[in-house]
Amino acid sequence: MASKRTTVRDLRRHNRSLLLSKLYFDGPLSRHELSGLTGLSAATVSNVTGELAQERLITEAGLVESDGGRPRVLLRVDPGYGQVAGVDIGETGVRVELFDLAMRPLATVEHELSPARTEPRAVVEAVVSGLNEVLACAGADTVLGVGVGVPGAVEHGEQVLVHAPTIGWESVALTAELRAAGVTLPLFVDNGAKTQGQAEMWFGAGRGARHAVIVLVGSGVGAAVIADGVTYRGSTSSAGEWGHTTIVYGGAACRCGSRGCLEAYLGAEAVLARYRRARGKAAPGDSEQEQFAALLSAAEKSKTAQRVLEETAGYLGAGIANLINLFNPERIVVGGWAGLALGERLLPLIRETAGAHALRHPFGRTSIELARLGLDAVATGAATLPVAALLEQGADPRPPVKGDALASGAGVG
């Protein structure tokens, strides 16, 4: 088979992408440093950075002394070039955040969802309302795109389909639904654990690792598997459903319809149910997060609460051991609101249990850490999706259109 011919246009896009990515992750840098780091000639670096500066994608960021001669100009990606929005669709609410290109938050809005209001129409209404609110609050006028993290598998084909059985979604065409509701900005949809994973790899506890697993423990349980710096997706993008690996054959019923899944023991709903059965009544609080916090507080005096939490840490440690044996990562990062709450209290026990169940050699070369981006990680990661498109294309991800609907930041009905 003949190899694909590389055109001048392909080469130009590659050079723009390479330089823009290097400036985004490692800048500010001088043109001289860019040439050395990328292997591109000084002339190519000068020409391409000149184009990017003319388009206002990059800007000067001061001077640095050189070895003799004039000081060198430092360049960086211009944070004010545009904004990106990140949406975290959870089981109990929708969080919408707006960021500049340096991923500094500009505005945040949250809308609660009751279990009875997770049908696609209600969720889409909450997303559109949230987008309108953050855009108005920040006065955003150059939004490059909207990233959306969802609690389920995302199938990318002719349509973007979301399969999220825990909220009753089966083959929901989310992008089409958002388009029908008036969103015309570029849309990027991915699994929430994967968006959290990308955020932690770019800016958090995963930064610098080539082989890592970023786990999310909240109402549900998931993971992003990073292999040689790239998120592993599988044949239909459903890889990483760690919460639905079997940990007890014929065990507790899981919300996915199977039995014995890790989520049926480690997910916040399952942990609270186990505590309720052991104690005879529920932990106080109106929401899962409030009840989980009450459980953590009760463990100071209650042996029952302490036992439930230690069991949960054991399930988490055993699940992490499975990840170590399967993927041989250099780093495991524990995130999600319940994962962080549990890890802050019982990380030594989690590590101990993982070590007891994992093979000794790979465990000895794996660090287990807590995520650093907190409760914003899924939305932050979702907002990196349009940034990733910008870096990959080496250009604004918004398609050229007649009029100024997109250029003005409009596009939300």
CSV table of N, CA and C in Angstrom, one decimal, residues 14-148:
chain,number,residue,atom,x,y,z
A,14,HIS,N,1.6,20.8,10.8
A,14,HIS,CA,2.4,20.1,11.7
A,14,HIS,C,3.3,21.1,12.5
A,15,ASN,N,3.9,22.0,11.7
A,15,ASN,CA,4.9,22.9,12.4
A,15,ASN,C,4.2,23.9,13.3
A,16,ARG,N,3.0,24.4,12.9
A,16,ARG,CA,2.2,25.3,13.7
A,16,ARG,C,1.8,24.6,15.0
A,17,SER,N,1.3,23.3,14.8
A,17,SER,CA,0.9,22.5,16.0
A,17,SER,C,2.0,22.3,17.0
A,18,LEU,N,3.2,21.9,16.4
A,18,LEU,CA,4.3,21.6,17.2
A,18,LEU,C,4.8,22.8,18.0
A,19,LEU,N,4.9,24.0,17.4
A,19,LEU,CA,5.3,25.2,18.1
A,19,LEU,C,4.3,25.7,19.1
A,20,LEU,N,3.0,25.7,18.7
A,20,LEU,CA,2.0,26.1,19.6
A,20,LEU,C,1.9,25.3,20.8
A,21,SER,N,2.0,24.0,20.6
A,21,SER,CA,1.9,23.0,21.8
A,21,SER,C,3.1,23.2,22.7
A,22,LYS,N,4.3,23.4,22.1
A,22,LYS,CA,5.5,23.6,23.0
A,22,LYS,C,5.4,24.9,23.8
A,23,LEU,N,4.9,25.9,23.2
A,23,LEU,CA,4.7,27.2,23.9
A,23,LEU,C,3.6,27.1,25.0
A,24,TYR,N,2.5,26.3,24.7
A,24,TYR,CA,1.4,26.2,25.6
A,24,TYR,C,1.9,25.4,26.9
A,25,PHE,N,2.6,24.3,26.7
A,25,PHE,CA,3.0,23.5,27.8
A,25,PHE,C,4.3,23.9,28.5
A,26,ASP,N,5.2,24.5,27.8
A,26,ASP,CA,6.5,24.8,28.3
A,26,ASP,C,6.9,26.2,28.2
A,27,GLY,N,6.1,27.1,27.7
A,27,GLY,CA,6.4,28.5,27.5
A,27,GLY,C,6.4,29.3,28.8
A,28,PRO,N,6.9,30.5,28.8
A,28,PRO,CA,7.4,31.2,27.6
A,28,PRO,C,8.8,30.7,27.2
A,29,LEU,N,9.0,30.8,25.9
A,29,LEU,CA,10.3,30.3,25.3
A,29,LEU,C,10.7,31.3,24.2
A,30,SER,N,12.0,31.4,24.0
A,30,SER,CA,12.5,32.2,22.9
A,30,SER,C,12.5,31.4,21.6
A,31,ARG,N,12.6,32.1,20.5
A,31,ARG,CA,12.7,31.4,19.2
A,31,ARG,C,13.9,30.5,19.1
A,32,HIS,N,15.0,30.9,19.7
A,32,HIS,CA,16.2,30.1,19.8
A,32,HIS,C,15.9,28.8,20.5
A,33,GLU,N,15.2,28.9,21.7
A,33,GLU,CA,14.9,27.7,22.5
A,33,GLU,C,13.9,26.8,21.7
A,34,LEU,N,12.9,27.4,21.0
A,34,LEU,CA,11.9,26.6,20.3
A,34,LEU,C,12.6,25.8,19.2
A,35,SER,N,13.6,26.4,18.5
A,35,SER,CA,14.3,25.7,17.5
A,35,SER,C,15.1,24.5,18.1
A,36,GLY,N,15.7,24.7,19.2
A,36,GLY,CA,16.4,23.6,19.8
A,36,GLY,C,15.5,22.5,20.3
A,37,LEU,N,14.4,22.8,20.9
A,37,LEU,CA,13.4,21.9,21.5
A,37,LEU,C,12.6,21.1,20.5
A,38,THR,N,12.4,21.7,19.3
A,38,THR,CA,11.5,21.1,18.3
A,38,THR,C,12.3,20.5,17.1
A,39,GLY,N,13.5,20.9,16.9
A,39,GLY,CA,14.3,20.4,15.8
A,39,GLY,C,14.0,21.2,14.5
A,40,LEU,N,13.2,22.2,14.6
A,40,LEU,CA,12.8,23.0,13.4
A,40,LEU,C,13.9,24.0,13.2
A,41,SER,N,14.2,24.4,11.9
A,41,SER,CA,15.2,25.4,11.6
A,41,SER,C,14.8,26.8,12.2
A,42,ALA,N,15.8,27.6,12.4
A,42,ALA,CA,15.6,28.9,12.9
A,42,ALA,C,14.6,29.7,11.9
A,43,ALA,N,14.8,29.5,10.6
A,43,ALA,CA,14.0,30.2,9.6
A,43,ALA,C,12.5,29.8,9.7
A,44,THR,N,12.3,28.4,9.9
A,44,THR,CA,10.9,27.9,10.0
A,44,THR,C,10.3,28.5,11.3
A,45,VAL,N,11.0,28.4,12.4
A,45,VAL,CA,10.5,28.9,13.7
A,45,VAL,C,10.1,30.4,13.5
A,46,SER,N,11.0,31.2,12.9
A,46,SER,CA,10.7,32.6,12.7
A,46,SER,C,9.5,32.8,11.9
A,47,ASN,N,9.3,32.1,10.8
A,47,ASN,CA,8.2,32.3,9.9
A,47,ASN,C,6.9,31.9,10.6
A,48,VAL,N,6.9,30.7,11.2
A,48,VAL,CA,5.7,30.2,11.8
A,48,VAL,C,5.3,31.1,13.0
A,49,THR,N,6.2,31.4,13.9
A,49,THR,CA,5.8,32.3,15.0
A,49,THR,C,5.4,33.6,14.6
A,50,GLY,N,5.9,34.1,13.5
A,50,GLY,CA,5.4,35.4,12.9
A,50,GLY,C,4.0,35.3,12.5
A,51,GLU,N,3.6,34.1,11.9
A,51,GLU,CA,2.2,33.9,11.5
A,51,GLU,C,1.3,33.9,12.8
A,52,LEU,N,1.7,33.1,13.7
A,52,LEU,CA,0.9,32.9,15.0
A,52,LEU,C,0.8,34.3,15.7
A,53,ALA,N,1.8,35.1,15.7
A,53,ALA,CA,1.8,36.4,16.4
A,53,ALA,C,0.8,37.3,15.6
A,54,GLN,N,0.9,37.2,14.3
A,54,GLN,CA,0.0,38.1,13.5
A,54,GLN,C,-1.5,37.7,13.7
A,55,GLU,N,-1.7,36.4,14.0
A,55,GLU,CA,-3.1,36.0,14.2
A,55,GLU,C,-3.5,36.2,15.7
A,56,ARG,N,-2.5,36.6,16.5
A,56,ARG,CA,-2.7,36.9,17.9
A,56,ARG,C,-2.9,35.7,18.8
A,57,LEU,N,-2.4,34.5,18.2
A,57,LEU,CA,-2.4,33.3,19.0
A,57,LEU,C,-1.3,33.3,20.0
A,58,ILE,N,-0.2,33.9,19.7
A,58,ILE,CA,0.9,34.1,20.6
A,58,ILE,C,1.3,35.5,20.8
A,59,THR,N,1.9,35.8,21.9
A,59,THR,CA,2.3,37.2,22.2
A,59,THR,C,3.7,37.2,22.9
A,60,GLU,N,4.3,38.3,23.0
A,60,GLU,CA,5.6,38.5,23.6
A,60,GLU,C,5.4,38.4,25.2
A,61,ALA,N,6.4,37.9,25.8
A,61,ALA,CA,6.3,37.7,27.3
A,61,ALA,C,7.6,38.1,28.0
A,62,GLY,N,8.2,39.2,27.5
A,62,GLY,CA,9.4,39.7,28.1
A,62,GLY,C,10.7,39.3,27.3
A,63,LEU,N,11.8,39.5,27.9
A,63,LEU,CA,13.1,39.3,27.3
A,63,LEU,C,14.0,38.4,28.2
A,64,VAL,N,14.9,37.7,27.6
A,64,VAL,CA,15.9,36.9,28.4
A,64,VAL,C,17.2,37.2,27.8
A,65,GLU,N,18.2,37.2,28.7
A,65,GLU,CA,19.6,37.5,28.3
A,65,GLU,C,20.1,36.3,27.4
A,66,SER,N,20.9,36.7,26.4
A,66,SER,CA,21.5,35.7,25.5
A,66,SER,C,23.0,35.7,25.8
A,67,ASP,N,23.7,34.7,25.2
A,67,ASP,CA,25.2,34.6,25.3
A,67,ASP,C,25.8,35.6,24.4
A,68,GLY,N,25.9,36.8,24.8
A,68,GLY,CA,26.4,37.9,23.9
A,68,GLY,C,25.2,38.3,23.0
A,69,GLY,N,25.4,39.4,22.4
A,69,GLY,CA,24.3,39.9,21.5
A,69,GLY,C,23.1,40.5,22.2
A,70,ARG,N,22.1,40.7,21.5
A,70,ARG,CA,20.9,41.3,22.0
A,70,ARG,C,20.1,40.3,22.8
A,71,PRO,N,19.3,40.7,23.9
A,71,PRO,CA,18.4,39.8,24.6
A,71,PRO,C,17.4,39.2,23.6
A,72,ARG,N,17.0,38.0,24.0
A,72,ARG,CA,16.0,37.3,23.1
A,72,ARG,C,14.6,37.5,23.6
A,73,VAL,N,13.7,37.6,22.7
A,73,VAL,CA,12.3,37.8,23.0
A,73,VAL,C,11.6,36.5,23.4
A,74,LEU,N,10.9,36.5,24.6
A,74,LEU,CA,10.2,35.3,25.0
A,74,LEU,C,8.8,35.3,24.4
A,75,LEU,N,8.3,34.2,24.0
A,75,LEU,CA,6.9,34.1,23.4
A,75,LEU,C,6.1,33.1,24.3
A,76,ARG,N,4.8,33.3,24.3
A,76,ARG,CA,3.9,32.4,25.0
A,76,ARG,C,2.5,32.5,24.2
A,77,VAL,N,1.7,31.5,24.5
A,77,VAL,CA,0.3,31.5,23.9
A,77,VAL,C,-0.4,32.6,24.7
A,78,ASP,N,-1.2,33.4,23.9
A,78,ASP,CA,-1.9,34.6,24.5
A,78,ASP,C,-3.1,34.1,25.2
A,79,PRO,N,-3.2,34.2,26.6
A,79,PRO,CA,-4.3,33.7,27.3
A,79,PRO,C,-5.6,34.5,26.9
A,80,GLY,N,-5.5,35.7,26.4
A,80,GLY,CA,-6.7,36.5,26.1
A,80,GLY,C,-7.1,36.2,24.6
A,81,TYR,N,-6.5,35.3,23.9
A,81,TYR,CA,-7.0,35.1,22.5
A,81,TYR,C,-8.4,34.6,22.5
A,82,GLY,N,-8.9,33.8,23.5
A,82,GLY,CA,-10.2,33.4,23.5
A,82,GLY,C,-10.5,32.7,24.8
A,83,GLN,N,-11.8,32.2,24.9
A,83,GLN,CA,-12.2,31.5,26.1
A,83,GLN,C,-12.6,30.1,25.7
A,84,VAL,N,-12.6,29.2,26.7
A,84,VAL,CA,-13.2,27.8,26.5
A,84,VAL,C,-14.1,27.5,27.6
A,85,ALA,N,-15.1,26.8,27.3
A,85,ALA,CA,-16.1,26.4,28.4
A,85,ALA,C,-16.0,24.9,28.6
A,86,GLY,N,-16.1,24.5,29.9
A,86,GLY,CA,-16.1,23.1,30.3
A,86,GLY,C,-17.4,22.8,31.1
A,87,VAL,N,-18.0,21.7,30.7
A,87,VAL,CA,-19.3,21.3,31.3
A,87,VAL,C,-19.1,19.9,32.0
A,88,ASP,N,-19.4,19.8,33.2
A,88,ASP,CA,-19.4,18.5,34.0
A,88,ASP,C,-20.8,18.1,34.2
A,89,ILE,N,-21.3,17.1,33.5
A,89,ILE,CA,-22.6,16.5,33.7
A,89,ILE,C,-22.5,15.4,34.7
A,90,GLY,N,-22.9,15.6,35.9
A,90,GLY,CA,-22.9,14.6,36.9
A,90,GLY,C,-24.2,13.9,37.1
A,91,GLU,N,-24.3,13.0,38.1
A,91,GLU,CA,-25.5,12.4,38.4
A,91,GLU,C,-26.5,13.2,39.2
A,92,THR,N,-25.9,14.2,39.9
A,92,THR,CA,-26.8,15.1,40.7
A,92,THR,C,-26.8,16.5,40.3
A,93,GLY,N,-26.0,16.9,39.3
A,93,GLY,CA,-26.0,18.3,38.9
A,93,GLY,C,-25.1,18.5,37.7
A,94,VAL,N,-25.2,19.7,37.1
A,94,VAL,CA,-24.4,20.2,36.0
A,94,VAL,C,-23.6,21.4,36.4
A,95,ARG,N,-22.3,21.3,36.2
A,95,ARG,CA,-21.4,22.4,36.5
A,95,ARG,C,-20.8,22.9,35.2
A,96,VAL,N,-20.9,24.2,35.0
A,96,VAL,CA,-20.4,24.9,33.8
A,96,VAL,C,-19.4,25.9,34.2
A,97,GLU,N,-18.2,25.9,33.6
A,97,GLU,CA,-17.1,26.8,33.9
A,97,GLU,C,-16.6,27.4,32.6
A,98,LEU,N,-16.1,28.7,32.7
A,98,LEU,CA,-15.5,29.4,31.6
A,98,LEU,C,-14.1,29.7,32.0
A,99,PHE,N,-13.1,29.5,31.1
A,99,PHE,CA,-11.7,29.7,31.3
A,99,PHE,C,-11.1,30.5,30.2
A,100,ASP,N,-10.0,31.2,30.5
A,100,ASP,CA,-9.2,31.8,29.4
A,100,ASP,C,-8.3,30.7,29.0
A,101,LEU,N,-7.4,31.0,28.0
A,101,LEU,CA,-6.5,29.9,27.4
A,101,LEU,C,-5.4,29.5,28.4
A,102,ALA,N,-5.2,30.2,29.5
A,102,ALA,CA,-4.3,29.8,30.5
A,102,ALA,C,-5.0,28.9,31.5
A,103,MET,N,-6.2,28.6,31.3
A,103,MET,CA,-7.1,27.8,32.1
A,103,MET,C,-7.3,28.5,33.5
A,104,ARG,N,-7.4,29.8,33.5
A,104,ARG,CA,-7.8,30.5,34.7
A,104,ARG,C,-9.3,30.6,34.7
A,105,PRO,N,-10.0,30.3,35.7
A,105,PRO,CA,-11.5,30.3,35.7
A,105,PRO,C,-12.0,31.7,35.7
A,106,LEU,N,-13.0,32.0,34.8
A,106,LEU,CA,-13.6,33.3,34.7
A,106,LEU,C,-15.0,33.3,35.3
A,107,ALA,N,-15.7,32.2,35.2
A,107,ALA,CA,-17.1,32.2,35.8
A,107,ALA,C,-17.5,30.7,35.9
A,108,THR,N,-18.3,30.5,37.0
A,108,THR,CA,-18.8,29.1,37.3
A,108,THR,C,-20.2,29.2,37.7
A,109,VAL,N,-21.0,28.2,37.1
A,109,VAL,CA,-22.4,28.1,37.5
A,109,VAL,C,-22.7,26.6,37.7
A,110,GLU,N,-23.6,26.4,38.7
A,110,GLU,CA,-24.0,25.0,39.0
A,110,GLU,C,-25.5,24.9,39.0
A,111,HIS,N,-26.0,23.9,38.4
A,111,HIS,CA,-27.5,23.6,38.4
A,111,HIS,C,-27.7,22.2,39.0
A,112,GLU,N,-28.5,22.1,40.1
A,112,GLU,CA,-28.7,20.7,40.6
A,112,GLU,C,-29.7,19.9,39.8
A,113,LEU,N,-29.5,18.6,39.8
A,113,LEU,CA,-30.4,17.7,39.1
A,113,LEU,C,-30.9,16.7,40.1
A,114,SER,N,-32.2,16.5,40.1
A,114,SER,CA,-32.7,15.4,41.0
A,114,SER,C,-32.7,14.1,40.2
A,115,PRO,N,-32.7,13.0,40.8
A,115,PRO,CA,-32.7,11.7,40.1
A,115,PRO,C,-33.8,11.6,39.0
A,116,ALA,N,-34.9,12.4,39.3
A,116,ALA,CA,-36.0,12.3,38.3
A,116,ALA,C,-35.8,13.3,37.1
A,117,ARG,N,-34.7,14.1,37.2
A,117,ARG,CA,-34.5,15.1,36.1
A,117,ARG,C,-33.2,14.9,35.4
A,118,THR,N,-32.8,13.6,35.2
A,118,THR,CA,-31.6,13.4,34.4
A,118,THR,C,-31.9,12.9,33.0
A,119,GLU,N,-33.2,13.0,32.6
A,119,GLU,CA,-33.5,12.7,31.2
A,119,GLU,C,-32.8,13.8,30.3
A,120,PRO,N,-32.4,13.4,29.1
A,120,PRO,CA,-31.6,14.3,28.2
A,120,PRO,C,-32.1,15.7,28.1
A,121,ARG,N,-33.4,15.8,28.0
A,121,ARG,CA,-34.0,17.2,27.7
A,121,ARG,C,-33.7,18.1,28.9
A,122,ALA,N,-33.9,17.6,30.1
A,122,ALA,CA,-33.6,18.4,31.3
A,122,ALA,C,-32.1,18.7,31.5
A,123,VAL,N,-31.3,17.8,31.2
A,123,VAL,CA,-29.8,18.0,31.3
A,123,VAL,C,-29.4,19.0,30.2
A,124,VAL,N,-29.9,18.9,29.0
A,124,VAL,CA,-29.6,19.9,28.0
A,124,VAL,C,-30.0,21.3,28.4
A,125,GLU,N,-31.2,21.4,28.9
A,125,GLU,CA,-31.7,22.7,29.4
A,125,GLU,C,-30.7,23.3,30.4
A,126,ALA,N,-30.3,22.4,31.4
A,126,ALA,CA,-29.4,22.9,32.4
A,126,ALA,C,-28.0,23.4,31.8
A,127,VAL,N,-27.5,22.6,30.8
A,127,VAL,CA,-26.3,22.9,30.2
A,127,VAL,C,-26.4,24.3,29.4
A,128,VAL,N,-27.4,24.4,28.6
A,128,VAL,CA,-27.6,25.7,27.9
A,128,VAL,C,-27.8,26.9,28.8
A,129,SER,N,-28.6,26.7,29.9
A,129,SER,CA,-28.8,27.8,30.8
A,129,SER,C,-27.4,28.1,31.5
A,130,GLY,N,-26.7,27.1,31.8
A,130,GLY,CA,-25.4,27.4,32.5
A,130,GLY,C,-24.4,28.1,31.5
A,131,LEU,N,-24.4,27.7,30.2
A,131,LEU,CA,-23.5,28.4,29.3
A,131,LEU,C,-23.9,29.8,29.1
A,132,ASN,N,-25.2,30.1,29.0
A,132,ASN,CA,-25.7,31.5,28.9
A,132,ASN,C,-25.2,32.3,30.1
A,133,GLU,N,-25.3,31.7,31.3
A,133,GLU,CA,-25.0,32.4,32.5
A,133,GLU,C,-23.5,32.8,32.6
A,134,VAL,N,-22.6,31.8,32.3
A,134,VAL,CA,-21.2,32.1,32.4
A,134,VAL,C,-20.7,33.0,31.3
A,135,LEU,N,-21.3,32.9,30.1
A,135,LEU,CA,-20.9,33.9,29.1
A,135,LEU,C,-21.3,35.3,29.4
A,136,ALA,N,-22.5,35.4,30.0
A,136,ALA,CA,-23.0,36.8,30.4
A,136,ALA,C,-22.2,37.3,31.5
A,137,CYS,N,-21.9,36.4,32.5
A,137,CYS,CA,-21.2,36.8,33.7
A,137,CYS,C,-19.8,37.3,33.3
A,138,ALA,N,-19.1,36.6,32.4
A,138,ALA,CA,-17.7,37.0,32.1
A,138,ALA,C,-17.6,37.9,31.0
A,139,GLY,N,-18.7,38.2,30.3
A,139,GLY,CA,-18.6,39.1,29.1
A,139,GLY,C,-17.8,38.5,28.0
A,140,ALA,N,-17.9,37.2,27.9
A,140,ALA,CA,-17.0,36.5,26.9
A,140,ALA,C,-17.5,36.8,25.5
A,141,ASP,N,-16.5,37.0,24.6
A,141,ASP,CA,-16.9,37.3,23.2
A,141,ASP,C,-16.2,36.5,22.2
A,142,THR,N,-15.2,35.7,22.6
A,142,THR,CA,-14.5,34.9,21.7
A,142,THR,C,-14.3,33.4,22.2
A,143,VAL,N,-15.4,32.7,22.3
A,143,VAL,CA,-15.4,31.4,22.9
A,143,VAL,C,-15.0,30.4,21.8
A,144,LEU,N,-13.9,29.7,22.0
A,144,LEU,CA,-13.4,28.8,21.0
A,144,LEU,C,-14.2,27.4,20.9
A,145,GLY,N,-14.8,27.0,22.0
A,145,GLY,CA,-15.5,25.8,22.0
A,145,GLY,C,-16.0,25.4,23.3
A,146,VAL,N,-16.8,24.4,23.4
A,146,VAL,CA,-17.4,23.9,24.6
A,146,VAL,C,-17.0,22.4,24.8
A,147,GLY,N,-16.4,22.0,25.9
A,147,GLY,CA,-16.1,20.6,26.1
A,147,GLY,C,-17.1,20.1,27.2
A,148,VAL,N,-17.6,18.9,27.0
A,148,VAL,CA,-18.6,18.3,27.9
A,148,VAL,C,-18.1,16.9,28.4
